[in-house]
Amino acid sequence: EVQLVESGGGLVQPGGSLRLSCEASGFTFSNYEMNWVRQAPGKGLEWVSYISRTGNSIYYADSVKGRFTISRDNTKNSLFLQMNSLRVEDTAVYYCARGKGSDWGQGVLVTVSS
Amino acid sequence: DIQMTQSPSSLSASVGDRVTITCRASQSISTYLNWYQQKPGKAPKVLIYAASNLQSGVPSRFSGSVSGTDFTLTISSLQPEDFATYYCQQNYNTPWTFGQGTRVEIK
């Protein structure tokens, strides 16, 4: 069974940093591209970032470019999102998603507030 | 970026009704489109992938179709557990873009 489990969320002040993790199991992690998607409270879905199977190809939404960094460790079946210079508008539930969206984690809440 | 225009934004329907939700892409995306169902407090769940393929475990009352850049999700006979919000999503290229969502409510 495919499982994706996010962690690392919480409350942070504007300008602060957080590192999200997504631990994968039930499939060969290194065979899949991965993405982060977020959902602000009461709003729709917004794609955040993509990483290829080897990590050689990476893309970001304009809204997070220069502040967020996606990475992965295929030896530990893990995906990461380093979030710096956080803004109030980054408040959202963050999901990791496998491949073209076939499987999603349960999500982790990030709240940016003073 | 590819824009996905989803309609309607909400609808009220009764159990047993046939429901149709549409999504129009701003350019050709071939069949690189997923449909998701999301219930409050839960992650999106894929129903249809590649425009018309039913995800394993999803009831057959859900179906997807495509005509050019117009995509349709159909629920043939609405069930109580189908009341939720539905999103389309193109994965033809990055950035992935989503429709605005359709909230299906009980009439």
Tab-separated table of C-alpha atoms in Angstrom:
chain	number	residue	atom	x	y	z
A	1	GLU	CA	0.000	0.000	0.000
A	2	VAL	CA	1.336	3.403	-0.971
A	3	GLN	CA	1.802	5.686	2.010
A	4	LEU	CA	2.985	9.273	2.132
A	5	VAL	CA	3.335	10.844	5.568
A	6	GLU	CA	4.132	14.535	5.935
A	7	SER	CA	5.623	16.083	9.047
A	8	GLY	CA	7.329	19.252	10.207
A	9	GLY	CA	4.469	21.705	10.118
A	10	GLY	CA	3.524	24.142	12.845
A	11	LEU	CA	3.216	27.765	13.843
A	12	VAL	CA	5.976	30.145	12.764
A	13	GLN	CA	6.353	33.905	12.728
A	14	PRO	CA	6.589	35.854	9.475
A	15	GLY	CA	10.142	35.708	8.184
A	16	GLY	CA	10.760	32.385	9.868
A	17	SER	CA	11.657	28.980	8.471
A	18	LEU	CA	10.273	25.458	8.513
A	19	ARG	CA	11.345	22.193	6.926
A	20	LEU	CA	8.665	19.796	5.824
A	21	SER	CA	9.309	16.099	5.300
A	22	CYS	CA	7.357	13.459	3.423
A	23	GLU	CA	8.206	9.855	4.187
A	24	ALA	CA	7.222	7.390	1.485
A	25	SER	CA	6.554	3.677	1.705
A	26	GLY	CA	4.861	0.930	-0.263
A	27	PHE	CA	6.558	1.746	-3.560
A	28	THR	CA	9.992	2.301	-5.068
A	29	PHE	CA	10.444	5.962	-4.188
A	30	SER	CA	13.359	6.559	-6.544
A	31	ASN	CA	11.174	5.629	-9.531
A	32	TYR	CA	8.768	8.526	-9.039
A	33	GLU	CA	8.719	12.256	-9.562
A	34	MET	CA	7.330	14.065	-6.551
A	35	ASN	CA	5.455	17.306	-5.958
A	36	TRP	CA	4.331	19.576	-3.147
A	37	VAL	CA	0.850	21.102	-3.323
A	38	ARG	CA	-0.746	23.423	-0.800
A	39	GLN	CA	-4.222	24.540	0.160
A	40	ALA	CA	-4.872	27.730	2.083
A	41	PRO	CA	-7.761	27.586	4.557
A	42	GLY	CA	-11.052	27.476	2.680
A	43	LYS	CA	-9.329	27.855	-0.681
A	44	GLY	CA	-8.446	25.698	-3.670
A	45	LEU	CA	-5.350	23.702	-4.494
A	46	GLU	CA	-2.066	25.354	-5.508
A	47	TRP	CA	0.936	23.506	-6.879
A	48	VAL	CA	4.163	24.507	-5.110
A	49	SER	CA	7.116	22.518	-6.418
A	50	TYR	CA	8.289	19.532	-8.477
A	51	ILE	CA	11.373	17.324	-8.299
A	52	SER	CA	12.418	14.667	-10.779
A	53	ARG	CA	13.323	11.095	-9.821
A	54	THR	CA	17.025	11.888	-9.436
A	55	GLY	CA	16.594	15.454	-8.215
A	56	ASN	CA	18.271	16.864	-11.303
A	57	SER	CA	15.185	18.726	-12.462
A	58	ILE	CA	13.328	21.072	-10.117
A	59	TYR	CA	10.561	23.628	-10.609
A	60	TYR	CA	8.798	26.102	-8.333
A	61	ALA	CA	5.664	28.183	-8.390
A	62	ASP	CA	6.450	31.873	-8.837
A	63	SER	CA	4.892	32.541	-5.422
A	64	VAL	CA	7.625	30.557	-3.623
A	65	LYS	CA	10.601	30.840	-5.979
A	66	GLY	CA	13.730	31.975	-4.160
A	67	ARG	CA	12.250	31.172	-0.734
A	68	PHE	CA	11.450	27.447	-0.868
A	69	THR	CA	13.790	24.574	-1.732
A	70	ILE	CA	12.642	21.089	-2.650
A	71	SER	CA	14.943	18.109	-2.230
A	72	ARG	CA	14.816	14.362	-1.828
A	73	ASP	CA	16.847	11.532	-0.338
A	74	ASN	CA	16.196	8.346	-2.282
A	75	THR	CA	18.201	6.301	0.227
A	76	LYS	CA	15.740	7.308	2.935
A	77	ASN	CA	12.589	7.369	0.786
A	78	SER	CA	12.026	10.959	1.785
A	79	LEU	CA	11.006	14.235	0.193
A	80	PHE	CA	11.651	17.624	1.759
A	81	LEU	CA	10.559	21.216	1.461
A	82	GLN	CA	12.723	23.860	3.099
A	83	MET	CA	10.648	26.989	3.543
A	84	ASN	CA	12.422	30.254	4.347
A	85	SER	CA	11.247	33.851	4.612
A	86	LEU	CA	7.750	32.643	5.344
A	87	ARG	CA	4.824	34.982	4.785
A	88	VAL	CA	1.320	35.067	6.195
A	89	GLU	CA	0.041	34.034	2.761
A	90	ASP	CA	2.058	30.790	2.963
A	91	THR	CA	-0.382	29.581	5.627
A	92	ALA	CA	-1.832	26.359	4.241
A	93	VAL	CA	-2.031	22.621	4.456
A	94	TYR	CA	0.922	21.227	2.511
A	95	TYR	CA	0.597	17.901	0.711
A	96	CYS	CA	3.211	15.756	-0.960
A	97	ALA	CA	1.985	13.961	-4.078
A	98	ARG	CA	3.444	11.076	-6.029
A	99	GLY	CA	4.003	11.128	-9.752
A	100	LYS	CA	1.252	12.962	-11.634
A	101	GLY	CA	-0.968	13.019	-8.560
A	102	SER	CA	-1.929	9.395	-8.141
A	103	ASP	CA	-1.336	9.445	-4.384
A	104	TRP	CA	-1.243	12.178	-1.779
A	105	GLY	CA	-0.234	12.359	1.836
A	106	GLN	CA	-2.649	13.413	4.553
A	107	GLY	CA	-1.171	16.895	4.650
A	108	VAL	CA	0.545	19.024	7.273
A	109	LEU	CA	-0.583	22.449	8.458
A	110	VAL	CA	1.769	25.402	8.288
A	111	THR	CA	0.578	28.554	10.025
A	112	VAL	CA	2.508	31.785	9.586
A	113	SER	CA	1.374	34.358	12.088
A	114	SER	CA	2.755	36.803	14.606
B	1	ASP	CA	0.638	28.942	-17.383
B	2	ILE	CA	-2.267	26.763	-18.494
B	3	GLN	CA	-5.560	28.000	-17.106
B	4	MET	CA	-8.226	25.493	-16.065
B	5	THR	CA	-11.759	26.890	-16.028
B	6	GLN	CA	-14.082	24.652	-14.045
B	7	SER	CA	-17.855	24.934	-13.872
B	8	PRO	CA	-20.130	25.152	-12.069
B	9	SER	CA	-18.545	26.405	-8.853
B	10	SER	CA	-21.300	24.709	-6.893
B	11	LEU	CA	-24.393	22.658	-7.477
B	12	SER	CA	-27.221	21.188	-5.482
B	13	ALA	CA	-28.379	17.714	-6.372
B	14	SER	CA	-30.371	14.836	-4.983
B	15	VAL	CA	-29.341	11.262	-4.377
B	16	GLY	CA	-29.752	9.388	-7.640
B	17	ASP	CA	-29.222	12.442	-9.849
B	18	ARG	CA	-26.825	12.477	-12.758
B	19	VAL	CA	-24.178	15.154	-12.196
B	20	THR	CA	-21.815	16.680	-14.730
B	21	ILE	CA	-18.828	18.920	-13.995
B	22	THR	CA	-16.759	20.461	-16.754
B	23	CYS	CA	-13.261	21.826	-17.061
B	24	ARG	CA	-11.819	23.735	-19.993
B	25	ALA	CA	-8.093	24.074	-20.563
B	26	SER	CA	-6.677	27.274	-22.048
B	27	GLN	CA	-4.554	25.232	-24.460
B	28	SER	CA	-4.150	21.668	-25.569
B	29	ILE	CA	-3.157	19.319	-22.745
B	30	SER	CA	-3.823	16.077	-24.597
B	31	THR	CA	-5.283	13.796	-21.920
B	32	TYR	CA	-3.064	14.973	-19.072
B	33	LEU	CA	-5.924	15.630	-16.703
B	34	ASN	CA	-6.951	14.237	-13.342
B	35	TRP	CA	-10.206	14.599	-11.440
B	36	TYR	CA	-10.116	14.651	-7.630
B	37	GLN	CA	-12.667	14.402	-4.871
B	38	GLN	CA	-11.982	16.177	-1.602
B	39	LYS	CA	-13.959	15.941	1.609
B	40	PRO	CA	-13.524	18.410	4.488
B	41	GLY	CA	-10.292	17.910	6.380
B	42	LYS	CA	-9.068	15.223	3.991
B	43	ALA	CA	-6.524	15.059	1.198
B	44	PRO	CA	-7.715	15.056	-2.403
B	45	LYS	CA	-8.385	11.602	-3.773
B	46	VAL	CA	-7.905	10.876	-7.448
B	47	LEU	CA	-11.012	9.541	-9.187
B	48	ILE	CA	-10.048	9.743	-12.841
B	49	TYR	CA	-6.561	9.952	-14.346
B	50	ALA	CA	-5.495	10.645	-17.913
B	51	ALA	CA	-8.918	12.177	-18.585
B	52	SER	CA	-10.949	8.983	-18.750
B	53	ASN	CA	-9.289	6.225	-16.734
B	54	LEU	CA	-10.992	5.141	-13.532
B	55	GLN	CA	-8.605	4.917	-10.579
B	56	SER	CA	-8.538	1.508	-8.952
B	57	GLY	CA	-11.132	1.202	-6.225
B	58	VAL	CA	-13.267	4.106	-7.439
B	59	PRO	CA	-16.923	3.236	-8.090
B	60	SER	CA	-17.933	2.848	-11.718
B	61	ARG	CA	-20.579	5.575	-11.397
B	62	PHE	CA	-17.706	8.018	-11.897
B	63	SER	CA	-16.515	8.562	-15.443
B	64	GLY	CA	-14.448	11.058	-17.387
B	65	SER	CA	-14.436	12.161	-20.987
B	66	VAL	CA	-12.627	14.635	-23.208
B	67	SER	CA	-13.374	16.573	-26.352
B	68	GLY	CA	-10.513	18.751	-27.450
B	69	THR	CA	-9.725	20.970	-24.484
B	70	ASP	CA	-13.044	20.304	-22.751
B	71	PHE	CA	-13.095	17.701	-20.003
B	72	THR	CA	-16.103	16.276	-18.206
B	73	LEU	CA	-16.570	14.388	-14.980
B	74	THR	CA	-19.877	12.556	-14.726
B	75	ILE	CA	-21.432	10.912	-11.704
B	76	SER	CA	-24.151	8.701	-13.125
B	77	SER	CA	-26.183	8.292	-9.937
B	78	LEU	CA	-25.199	10.514	-7.028
B	79	GLN	CA	-24.757	8.726	-3.724
B	80	PRO	CA	-24.721	10.224	-0.209
B	81	GLU	CA	-20.973	9.722	0.077
B	82	ASP	CA	-20.385	11.740	-3.113
B	83	PHE	CA	-21.210	15.078	-1.536
B	84	ALA	CA	-17.808	16.756	-1.630
B	85	THR	CA	-15.719	19.213	-3.620
B	86	TYR	CA	-14.314	18.145	-6.976
B	87	TYR	CA	-11.235	19.529	-8.728
B	88	CYS	CA	-9.713	19.045	-12.142
B	89	GLN	CA	-5.940	19.292	-12.538
B	90	GLN	CA	-3.708	19.403	-15.581
B	91	ASN	CA	-0.341	17.677	-15.340
B	92	TYR	CA	0.675	18.301	-18.951
B	93	ASN	CA	3.432	20.594	-17.721
B	94	THR	CA	4.543	22.605	-14.723
B	95	PRO	CA	3.140	24.479	-13.060
B	96	TRP	CA	0.331	22.010	-12.449
B	97	THR	CA	-2.856	24.025	-12.418
B	98	PHE	CA	-6.190	23.194	-10.874
B	99	GLY	CA	-9.736	24.181	-11.555
B	100	GLN	CA	-11.429	26.383	-8.982
B	101	GLY	CA	-13.412	23.453	-7.604
B	102	THR	CA	-17.061	22.391	-7.691
B	103	ARG	CA	-18.871	21.943	-4.422
B	104	VAL	CA	-21.604	19.308	-4.697
B	105	GLU	CA	-24.256	19.847	-2.047
B	106	ILE	CA	-27.379	18.027	-0.987
B	107	LYS	CA	-30.609	19.401	-2.448
